[in-house]
mmCIF file of C-alpha atoms and ligand atoms in Angstrom:
data_model
loop_
_atom_site.group_PDB
_atom_site.id
_atom_site.type_symbol
_atom_site.label_atom_id
_atom_site.label_comp_id
_atom_site.label_asym_id
_atom_site.label_seq_id
_atom_site.Cartn_x
_atom_site.Cartn_y
_atom_site.Cartn_z
ATOM 1 C CA MET A 1 0.000 0.000 0.000
ATOM 2 C CA MET A 2 1.343 3.412 -0.905
ATOM 3 C CA THR A 3 0.590 6.555 0.987
ATOM 4 C CA ALA A 4 0.183 10.176 0.089
ATOM 5 C CA ALA A 5 1.616 11.272 3.446
ATOM 6 C CA PRO A 6 5.276 10.236 3.423
ATOM 7 C CA PRO A 7 7.715 10.697 6.285
ATOM 8 C CA SER A 8 11.249 12.131 5.893
ATOM 9 C CA PRO A 9 13.525 10.421 3.345
ATOM 10 C CA PRO A 10 16.125 7.867 4.428
ATOM 11 C CA GLU A 11 19.707 8.426 3.199
ATOM 12 C CA SER A 12 19.463 5.605 0.652
ATOM 13 C CA VAL A 13 16.985 7.557 -1.459
ATOM 14 C CA PRO A 14 18.501 9.826 -4.115
ATOM 15 C CA ALA A 15 17.915 13.529 -3.476
ATOM 16 C CA GLN A 16 15.345 15.159 -5.724
ATOM 17 C CA ASP A 17 16.584 18.255 -7.491
ATOM 18 C CA PRO A 18 13.581 20.407 -8.448
ATOM 19 C CA ALA A 19 15.642 21.957 -11.248
ATOM 20 C CA ARG A 20 16.031 18.568 -13.000
ATOM 21 C CA ARG A 21 12.945 18.020 -15.102
ATOM 22 C CA GLY A 22 14.187 15.512 -17.666
ATOM 23 C CA GLY A 23 13.442 17.893 -20.557
ATOM 24 C CA ARG A 24 9.727 18.242 -19.737
ATOM 25 C CA PRO A 25 8.493 20.722 -17.172
ATOM 26 C CA ALA A 26 6.877 18.890 -14.274
ATOM 27 C CA ARG A 27 3.344 19.947 -13.458
ATOM 28 C CA PRO A 28 3.255 21.874 -10.191
ATOM 29 C CA GLN A 29 2.060 19.752 -7.286
ATOM 30 C CA LEU A 30 0.083 20.882 -4.280
ATOM 31 C CA THR A 31 -0.113 19.080 -0.953
ATOM 32 C CA LEU A 32 -3.286 19.538 1.100
ATOM 33 C CA THR A 33 -4.343 18.066 4.419
ATOM 34 C CA VAL A 34 -7.336 15.830 5.113
ATOM 35 C CA VAL A 35 -9.837 17.798 7.193
ATOM 36 C CA ARG A 36 -12.440 15.039 7.448
ATOM 37 C CA ARG A 37 -13.730 11.895 5.769
ATOM 38 C CA GLU A 38 -17.424 11.267 5.176
ATOM 39 C CA GLN A 39 -19.014 7.917 4.283
ATOM 40 C CA LEU A 40 -21.547 8.862 1.581
ATOM 41 C CA GLY A 41 -22.629 5.268 0.925
ATOM 42 C CA PRO A 42 -21.252 1.736 1.131
ATOM 43 C CA HIS A 43 -19.066 2.320 -1.944
ATOM 44 C CA LEU A 44 -18.421 6.078 -1.836
ATOM 45 C CA VAL A 45 -16.212 8.075 0.517
ATOM 46 C CA ARG A 46 -15.813 11.860 0.513
ATOM 47 C CA VAL A 47 -12.435 13.223 1.568
ATOM 48 C CA VAL A 48 -12.440 16.925 2.435
ATOM 49 C CA LEU A 49 -9.074 18.662 2.053
ATOM 50 C CA GLY A 50 -7.786 22.002 3.258
ATOM 51 C CA GLY A 51 -4.789 23.492 4.963
ATOM 52 C CA ASP A 52 -2.369 26.376 4.641
ATOM 53 C CA ARG A 53 -1.849 25.988 0.908
ATOM 54 C CA PHE A 54 -5.537 25.806 -0.076
ATOM 55 C CA ASP A 55 -5.364 29.223 -1.803
ATOM 56 C CA GLU A 56 -2.826 27.818 -4.279
ATOM 57 C CA PHE A 57 -5.524 25.597 -5.767
ATOM 58 C CA ALA A 58 -6.463 27.095 -9.151
ATOM 59 C CA THR A 59 -10.216 26.947 -9.700
ATOM 60 C CA THR A 60 -11.694 26.271 -13.138
ATOM 61 C CA GLU A 61 -15.067 26.714 -14.830
ATOM 62 C CA ALA A 62 -15.042 23.051 -15.900
ATOM 63 C CA THR A 63 -17.524 20.960 -13.910
ATOM 64 C CA ASP A 64 -15.417 17.840 -14.603
ATOM 65 C CA ALA A 65 -12.328 19.405 -12.997
ATOM 66 C CA TYR A 66 -9.900 16.634 -12.117
ATOM 67 C CA VAL A 67 -6.591 16.284 -10.313
ATOM 68 C CA LYS A 68 -3.783 13.758 -10.668
ATOM 69 C CA ILE A 69 -3.067 12.422 -7.194
ATOM 70 C CA VAL A 70 0.498 11.202 -6.694
ATOM 71 C CA PHE A 71 1.056 8.180 -4.433
ATOM 72 C CA ALA A 72 4.572 7.303 -3.253
ATOM 73 C CA LYS A 73 5.706 4.238 -1.353
ATOM 74 C CA PRO A 74 6.047 5.338 2.288
ATOM 75 C CA GLU A 75 9.072 3.103 2.922
ATOM 76 C CA LEU A 76 11.083 5.153 0.384
ATOM 77 C CA GLY A 77 10.463 8.352 2.318
ATOM 78 C CA LEU A 78 10.156 10.533 -0.756
ATOM 79 C CA VAL A 79 9.150 14.110 -0.047
ATOM 80 C CA PRO A 80 6.599 15.973 -2.193
ATOM 81 C CA PRO A 81 6.611 17.608 -4.664
ATOM 82 C CA TYR A 82 7.724 14.448 -6.444
ATOM 83 C CA ASP A 83 10.105 15.128 -9.338
ATOM 84 C CA LEU A 84 9.264 12.050 -11.378
ATOM 85 C CA ALA A 85 11.783 12.752 -14.140
ATOM 86 C CA ALA A 86 14.604 13.213 -11.655
ATOM 87 C CA LEU A 87 13.598 10.094 -9.742
ATOM 88 C CA ARG A 88 13.567 8.137 -12.997
ATOM 89 C CA GLU A 89 17.011 9.491 -13.931
ATOM 90 C CA SER A 90 18.325 8.713 -10.457
ATOM 91 C CA GLY A 91 17.917 5.017 -11.162
ATOM 92 C CA LEU A 92 14.984 4.396 -8.851
ATOM 93 C CA ALA A 93 13.395 1.120 -9.950
ATOM 94 C CA ALA A 94 10.288 1.551 -12.107
ATOM 95 C CA ALA A 95 8.244 -0.337 -9.516
ATOM 96 C CA ASP A 96 9.296 2.199 -6.869
ATOM 97 C CA LEU A 97 8.346 5.341 -8.785
ATOM 98 C CA PRO A 98 5.366 7.314 -7.491
ATOM 99 C CA VAL A 99 2.165 6.617 -9.442
ATOM 100 C CA THR A 100 -0.788 8.821 -10.237
ATOM 101 C CA ARG A 101 -4.544 8.341 -9.923
ATOM 102 C CA THR A 102 -7.097 10.713 -11.484
ATOM 103 C CA TYR A 103 -9.992 12.137 -9.441
ATOM 104 C CA THR A 104 -12.717 14.734 -9.945
ATOM 105 C CA VAL A 105 -12.888 17.711 -7.636
ATOM 106 C CA ARG A 106 -16.495 17.456 -6.454
ATOM 107 C CA THR A 107 -16.733 20.789 -4.617
ATOM 108 C CA VAL A 108 -14.572 23.808 -3.886
ATOM 109 C CA ASP A 109 -15.592 26.035 -0.975
ATOM 110 C CA PRO A 110 -13.450 29.193 -0.981
ATOM 111 C CA VAL A 111 -15.078 30.472 2.220
ATOM 112 C CA ALA A 112 -14.374 27.338 4.271
ATOM 113 C CA ARG A 113 -11.125 26.963 2.249
ATOM 114 C CA GLU A 114 -11.916 23.315 1.535
ATOM 115 C CA LEU A 115 -12.274 21.099 -1.503
ATOM 116 C CA SER A 116 -13.782 17.643 -1.635
ATOM 117 C CA ILE A 117 -13.105 14.508 -3.655
ATOM 118 C CA ASP A 118 -15.500 11.542 -3.734
ATOM 119 C CA PHE A 119 -13.689 8.200 -4.020
ATOM 120 C CA VAL A 120 -15.309 4.937 -5.073
ATOM 121 C CA VAL A 121 -14.327 2.279 -2.547
ATOM 122 C CA HIS A 122 -13.960 -0.845 -4.646
ATOM 123 C CA GLY A 123 -12.336 -3.322 -2.280
ATOM 124 C CA ASP A 124 -8.754 -3.810 -1.152
ATOM 125 C CA GLU A 125 -7.202 -3.559 -4.618
ATOM 126 C CA GLY A 126 -5.493 -0.414 -5.823
ATOM 127 C CA LEU A 127 -4.059 2.676 -4.165
ATOM 128 C CA ALA A 128 -6.578 5.487 -4.177
ATOM 129 C CA GLY A 129 -9.686 3.558 -3.130
ATOM 130 C CA PRO A 130 -8.022 1.930 -0.089
ATOM 131 C CA TRP A 131 -6.254 5.218 0.772
ATOM 132 C CA ALA A 132 -9.563 7.111 0.870
ATOM 133 C CA ASN A 133 -11.230 4.354 2.856
ATOM 134 C CA ALA A 134 -8.574 4.676 5.559
ATOM 135 C CA ALA A 135 -8.042 8.471 5.357
ATOM 136 C CA GLN A 136 -7.818 10.300 8.674
ATOM 137 C CA PRO A 137 -7.714 14.022 9.530
ATOM 138 C CA GLY A 138 -4.109 15.169 9.289
ATOM 139 C CA ASP A 139 -3.181 12.820 6.423
ATOM 140 C CA THR A 140 -1.893 14.617 3.343
ATOM 141 C CA LEU A 141 -2.613 14.277 -0.360
ATOM 142 C CA THR A 142 -0.328 15.512 -3.144
ATOM 143 C CA PHE A 143 -1.712 16.225 -6.601
ATOM 144 C CA SER A 144 -1.295 18.233 -9.778
ATOM 145 C CA GLY A 145 -4.043 20.007 -11.678
ATOM 146 C CA PRO A 146 -6.840 20.747 -12.086
ATOM 147 C CA GLY A 147 -7.570 19.811 -15.679
ATOM 148 C CA GLY A 148 -11.063 19.582 -17.132
ATOM 149 C CA ALA A 149 -12.862 20.187 -20.376
ATOM 150 C CA TYR A 150 -16.624 20.053 -19.919
ATOM 151 C CA ALA A 151 -19.272 22.392 -18.588
ATOM 152 C CA PRO A 152 -23.003 22.336 -19.358
ATOM 153 C CA ASP A 153 -23.830 24.549 -22.346
ATOM 154 C CA PRO A 154 -26.738 26.832 -21.419
ATOM 155 C CA ALA A 155 -27.732 26.886 -25.123
ATOM 156 C CA ALA A 156 -28.208 23.078 -25.330
ATOM 157 C CA ASP A 157 -31.799 21.918 -25.874
ATOM 158 C CA TRP A 158 -31.321 19.390 -23.098
ATOM 159 C CA HIS A 159 -28.613 17.500 -21.197
ATOM 160 C CA LEU A 160 -27.915 13.791 -21.073
ATOM 161 C CA PHE A 161 -25.677 12.381 -18.324
ATOM 162 C CA ALA A 162 -24.608 8.736 -18.066
ATOM 163 C CA GLY A 163 -22.023 7.182 -15.797
ATOM 164 C CA ASP A 164 -21.194 4.980 -12.857
ATOM 165 C CA LEU A 165 -20.141 6.001 -9.342
ATOM 166 C CA SER A 166 -16.697 7.109 -10.586
ATOM 167 C CA ALA A 167 -18.421 9.716 -12.770
ATOM 168 C CA LEU A 168 -21.044 10.647 -10.180
ATOM 169 C CA PRO A 169 -18.898 13.513 -8.781
ATOM 170 C CA ALA A 170 -18.582 15.074 -12.252
ATOM 171 C CA ILE A 171 -22.258 14.470 -13.085
ATOM 172 C CA ALA A 172 -23.364 15.918 -9.744
ATOM 173 C CA ALA A 173 -21.132 18.980 -10.233
ATOM 174 C CA ALA A 174 -22.611 19.489 -13.716
ATOM 175 C CA ILE A 175 -26.151 19.157 -12.368
ATOM 176 C CA ASP A 176 -25.306 21.710 -9.653
ATOM 177 C CA ALA A 177 -24.240 24.135 -12.412
ATOM 178 C CA LEU A 178 -27.420 23.799 -14.502
ATOM 179 C CA PRO A 179 -29.940 26.625 -14.576
ATOM 180 C CA ARG A 180 -33.142 25.664 -12.723
ATOM 181 C CA THR A 181 -34.970 25.743 -16.080
ATOM 182 C CA ALA A 182 -32.703 23.101 -17.646
ATOM 183 C CA LEU A 183 -34.087 19.887 -19.096
ATOM 184 C CA GLY A 184 -32.355 16.546 -19.075
ATOM 185 C CA LEU A 185 -31.984 12.879 -18.290
ATOM 186 C CA ALA A 186 -29.345 11.407 -15.975
ATOM 187 C CA PHE A 187 -28.556 7.680 -15.796
ATOM 188 C CA ILE A 188 -26.309 6.609 -12.947
ATOM 189 C CA GLU A 189 -25.133 3.054 -12.417
ATOM 190 C CA ALA A 190 -24.400 2.027 -8.843
ATOM 191 C CA THR A 191 -23.691 -1.236 -7.109
ATOM 192 C CA ALA A 192 -26.357 -1.118 -4.409
ATOM 193 C CA GLU A 193 -29.514 0.873 -3.681
ATOM 194 C CA ASN A 194 -27.982 2.634 -0.700
ATOM 195 C CA ASP A 195 -25.242 4.006 -2.998
ATOM 196 C CA ALA A 196 -27.801 6.455 -4.427
ATOM 197 C CA LEU A 197 -27.282 10.077 -3.389
ATOM 198 C CA VAL A 198 -29.871 12.831 -3.436
ATOM 199 C CA LEU A 199 -28.927 15.184 -6.297
ATOM 200 C CA ASP A 200 -30.175 18.758 -6.401
ATOM 201 C CA ALA A 201 -31.465 18.425 -9.965
ATOM 202 C CA PRO A 202 -33.749 20.983 -11.627
ATOM 203 C CA ALA A 203 -37.367 19.806 -11.906
ATOM 204 C CA GLY A 204 -36.895 19.195 -15.648
ATOM 205 C CA VAL A 205 -33.958 16.812 -15.135
ATOM 206 C CA THR A 206 -34.962 13.222 -14.404
ATOM 207 C CA VAL A 207 -32.400 11.142 -12.498
ATOM 208 C CA GLN A 208 -32.605 7.377 -12.974
ATOM 209 C CA TRP A 209 -30.477 5.074 -10.803
ATOM 210 C CA LEU A 210 -29.492 1.657 -12.140
ATOM 211 C CA PHE A 211 -28.462 -0.881 -9.529
ATOM 212 C CA THR A 212 -26.366 -3.556 -11.157
ATOM 213 C CA GLY A 213 -24.528 -5.286 -8.354
ATOM 214 C CA GLY A 214 -21.336 -4.107 -10.044
ATOM 215 C CA GLY A 215 -21.126 -6.396 -13.070
ATOM 216 C CA HIS A 216 -23.537 -5.479 -15.845
ATOM 217 C CA ARG A 217 -21.531 -3.397 -18.334
ATOM 218 C CA ALA A 218 -24.351 -3.030 -20.901
ATOM 219 C CA ARG A 219 -26.931 -1.736 -18.398
ATOM 220 C CA LEU A 220 -26.205 1.967 -18.948
ATOM 221 C CA ALA A 221 -26.337 1.606 -22.732
ATOM 222 C CA GLU A 222 -29.604 -0.339 -22.532
ATOM 223 C CA ALA A 223 -31.193 2.295 -20.314
ATOM 224 C CA VAL A 224 -30.038 5.216 -22.476
ATOM 225 C CA SER A 225 -31.054 3.414 -25.659
ATOM 226 C CA SER A 226 -34.541 2.492 -24.484
ATOM 227 C CA ALA A 227 -35.328 5.840 -22.807
ATOM 228 C CA GLU A 228 -37.615 8.340 -24.444
ATOM 229 C CA TRP A 229 -35.255 11.156 -25.439
ATOM 230 C CA LEU A 230 -36.381 14.747 -25.082
ATOM 231 C CA PRO A 231 -37.092 16.922 -28.146
ATOM 232 C CA GLY A 232 -34.118 18.707 -29.744
ATOM 233 C CA ARG A 233 -30.404 17.939 -29.517
ATOM 234 C CA PRO A 234 -28.793 16.881 -26.241
ATOM 235 C CA GLN A 235 -25.387 17.838 -24.904
ATOM 236 C CA VAL A 236 -24.023 14.512 -23.656
ATOM 237 C CA PHE A 237 -21.641 13.775 -20.757
ATOM 238 C CA ALA A 238 -20.882 10.041 -20.410
ATOM 239 C CA HIS A 239 -17.999 8.610 -18.397
ATOM 240 C CA GLY A 240 -17.280 5.467 -16.399
ATOM 241 C CA GLU A 241 -16.071 1.930 -16.975
ATOM 242 C CA ARG A 242 -14.436 1.537 -20.363
ATOM 243 C CA ASP A 243 -16.601 -1.277 -21.817
ATOM 244 C CA ALA A 244 -19.757 0.455 -20.595
ATOM 245 C CA MET A 245 -18.600 3.587 -22.446
ATOM 246 C CA LYS A 246 -17.904 1.645 -25.627
ATOM 247 C CA ALA A 247 -21.468 0.299 -25.544
ATOM 248 C CA LEU A 248 -22.792 3.825 -24.948
ATOM 249 C CA ARG A 249 -20.721 5.248 -27.774
ATOM 250 C CA ASP A 250 -22.618 2.954 -30.177
ATOM 251 C CA VAL A 251 -25.957 4.169 -28.817
ATOM 252 C CA PHE A 252 -24.931 7.802 -29.300
ATOM 253 C CA ALA A 253 -23.748 7.057 -32.837
ATOM 254 C CA GLN A 254 -27.120 5.434 -33.644
ATOM 255 C CA ARG A 255 -28.914 8.460 -32.213
ATOM 256 C CA GLY A 256 -26.847 10.850 -34.352
ATOM 257 C CA VAL A 257 -25.102 12.646 -31.492
ATOM 258 C CA LEU A 258 -22.289 14.761 -32.947
ATOM 259 C CA ARG A 259 -18.750 14.703 -31.603
ATOM 260 C CA SER A 260 -19.030 18.394 -30.713
ATOM 261 C CA GLU A 261 -22.014 17.575 -28.454
ATOM 262 C CA LEU A 262 -20.398 14.617 -26.743
ATOM 263 C CA SER A 263 -17.999 14.235 -23.802
ATOM 264 C CA LEU A 264 -17.319 10.482 -23.508
ATOM 265 C CA SER A 265 -14.375 8.519 -22.122
ATOM 266 C CA GLY A 266 -13.456 5.595 -19.937
ATOM 267 C CA TYR A 267 -12.613 6.656 -16.373
ATOM 268 C CA TRP A 268 -11.395 3.170 -15.433
ATOM 269 C CA ALA A 269 -11.281 -0.332 -16.900
ATOM 270 C CA ALA A 270 -12.355 -3.532 -15.163
ATOM 271 C CA GLY A 271 -9.384 -5.724 -14.265
ATOM 272 C CA ARG A 272 -6.750 -3.047 -15.019
ATOM 273 C CA THR A 273 -5.000 -0.540 -12.785
ATOM 274 C CA GLU A 274 -5.096 3.083 -13.906
ATOM 275 C CA ASP A 275 -1.448 2.852 -15.066
ATOM 276 C CA ARG A 276 -2.247 -0.096 -17.329
ATOM 277 C CA PHE A 277 -5.492 1.459 -18.542
ATOM 278 C CA GLN A 278 -3.870 4.818 -19.381
ATOM 279 C CA ALA A 279 -1.112 3.012 -21.292
ATOM 280 C CA GLU A 280 -3.762 1.118 -23.296
ATOM 281 C CA LYS A 281 -5.541 4.368 -24.145
ATOM 282 C CA ARG A 282 -2.358 5.591 -25.819
ATOM 283 C CA GLU A 283 -2.373 2.533 -28.099
ATOM 284 C CA PRO A 284 -4.690 2.750 -31.132
ATOM 285 C CA ILE A 285 -6.561 -0.386 -30.108
ATOM 286 C CA GLY A 286 -7.301 1.005 -26.645
ATOM 287 C CA ALA A 287 -8.850 4.303 -27.652
ATOM 288 C CA ILE A 288 -12.633 4.599 -27.742
ATOM 289 C CA GLU A 289 -13.396 5.788 -31.277
ATOM 290 C CA PRO A 290 -15.431 8.971 -31.268
ATOM 291 C CA VAL A 291 -18.766 9.220 -33.003
ATOM 292 C CA SER A 292 -18.756 11.085 -36.304
ATOM 293 C CA ASP A 293 -18.964 14.831 -36.820
HETATM 294 C C1 FAD B 301 -10.903 12.367 -15.462
HETATM 295 C C2 FAD B 301 -11.189 11.265 -14.434
HETATM 296 C C3 FAD B 301 -11.910 11.562 -13.289
HETATM 297 C C4 FAD B 301 -12.180 10.562 -12.359
HETATM 298 N N1 FAD B 301 -12.889 10.894 -11.228
HETATM 299 C C5 FAD B 301 -13.118 9.947 -10.293
HETATM 300 C C6 FAD B 301 -13.813 10.283 -9.082
HETATM 301 O O1 FAD B 301 -14.149 11.449 -8.824
HETATM 302 N N2 FAD B 301 -14.039 9.284 -8.197
HETATM 303 C C7 FAD B 301 -13.636 7.989 -8.430
HETATM 304 O O2 FAD B 301 -13.859 7.129 -7.567
HETATM 305 N N3 FAD B 301 -12.978 7.658 -9.549
HETATM 306 C C8 FAD B 301 -12.700 8.601 -10.472
HETATM 307 N N4 FAD B 301 -12.005 8.268 -11.610
HETATM 308 C C9 FAD B 301 -11.622 6.864 -11.799
HETATM 309 C C10 FAD B 301 -10.347 6.497 -11.020
HETATM 310 O O3 FAD B 301 -9.259 7.250 -11.506
HETATM 311 C C11 FAD B 301 -10.069 4.997 -11.228
HETATM 312 O O4 FAD B 301 -11.139 4.247 -10.747
HETATM 313 C C12 FAD B 301 -8.756 4.521 -10.619
HETATM 314 O O5 FAD B 301 -8.382 3.340 -11.296
HETATM 315 C C13 FAD B 301 -8.848 4.227 -9.126
HETATM 316 O O6 FAD B 301 -7.547 3.957 -8.646
HETATM 317 P P1 FAD B 301 -7.262 2.843 -7.533
HETATM 318 O O7 FAD B 301 -5.851 3.057 -7.097
HETATM 319 O O8 FAD B 301 -8.332 2.853 -6.501
HETATM 320 O O9 FAD B 301 -7.384 1.465 -8.332
HETATM 321 P P2 FAD B 301 -6.339 0.891 -9.441
HETATM 322 O O10 FAD B 301 -5.039 0.550 -8.813
HETATM 323 O O11 FAD B 301 -6.299 1.812 -10.615
HETATM 324 O O12 FAD B 301 -7.080 -0.462 -9.883
HETATM 325 C C14 FAD B 301 -7.068 -1.637 -9.035
HETATM 326 C C15 FAD B 301 -8.257 -2.520 -9.417
HETATM 327 O O13 FAD B 301 -9.476 -1.861 -9.042
HETATM 328 C C16 FAD B 301 -10.362 -1.797 -10.163
HETATM 329 N N5 FAD B 301 -11.102 -0.509 -10.099
HETATM 330 C C17 FAD B 301 -10.598 0.740 -10.310
HETATM 331 N N6 FAD B 301 -11.563 1.668 -10.194
HETATM 332 C C18 FAD B 301 -12.702 0.992 -9.919
HETATM 333 C C19 FAD B 301 -14.054 1.389 -9.696
HETATM 334 N N7 FAD B 301 -14.447 2.683 -9.735
HETATM 335 N N8 FAD B 301 -14.972 0.425 -9.431
HETATM 336 C C20 FAD B 301 -14.626 -0.890 -9.391
HETATM 337 N N9 FAD B 301 -13.350 -1.342 -9.596
HETATM 338 C C21 FAD B 301 -12.406 -0.396 -9.854
HETATM 339 C C22 FAD B 301 -9.447 -1.883 -11.401
HETATM 340 O O14 FAD B 301 -10.139 -2.400 -12.517
HETATM 341 C C23 FAD B 301 -8.346 -2.802 -10.920
HETATM 342 O O15 FAD B 301 -8.735 -4.156 -11.083
HETATM 343 C C24 FAD B 301 -11.717 9.236 -12.562
HETATM 344 C C25 FAD B 301 -10.961 8.951 -13.714
HETATM 345 C C26 FAD B 301 -10.703 9.947 -14.645
HETATM 346 C C27 FAD B 301 -9.892 9.625 -15.874
#
């Protein structure tokens, strides 16, 4: 298990020189402190972060704002910010390099000087899920970002959201940003009924929860395909497990959704760590082909 709150480095670890960037500028990293942890449901944990450096967090208009959390092995004693290029050059074994995990920023509260991240707890496997499950006030989390590319278009006829619990933070943030007059359909796949959260959706946005027990990858596509779509053209935001997204992509293609109206990607892939999954996405065979323009 790696941690995001490392102690001081032992002498055996090569010193990190912030000036050494291996030819590519490292993205700035920010370390914040866990203020509290909230159990939102059996499979969802909210970690609220704050601390002295909160004001360094750059806010964005994107409702799918995400950060790249960096996890380092605690036994190596590396100190953030982690200079990955320098660590690589120093000869640190590939298996010992810090690794990143991508997470949506669910809320930013500039008054309380806190931001929150909702983590799916998906068992003992992985780094981020188990870290969040065990997070305690005073722990620290180091990340770069935010990135993000989507925000609801007020000119869209209506909005279509589809995703699993990993995309729920981004879908909920988008729903929060909708005008109260907005129209839409939201389809959210969750493992169990008590995973469902109350979303503050406008009256014209119908939220449908799909409880699949965690294994039915075609369920989202079936629900979106068989639903009665609203009149006009939707702006679509669909993210979640990779195979579920591939099935959805076909539905959107059949419905004539244009690429410019569609935000769709895999947020994770069953049976693969994020490192493996991200590597696959860079190979032609791993990319989800977009629908046509
Ligand atoms: C832009 C973006 C935003 C994201 N936002 C969020 C977010 O806000 N909240 C969130 O929880 N996730 C989010 N994700 C997904 C998250 O990055 C992955 O789920 C990640 O793999 C989790 O890392 P891990 O260390 O827990 O598991 P890993 O070490 O990556 O994987 C270990 C095992 O767990 C499985 N696994 C990974 N994620 C899940 C899951 N959600 N459900 C079931 N099994 C899983 C893998 O298939 C693998 O077998 C986002 C991804 C992207 C690209």
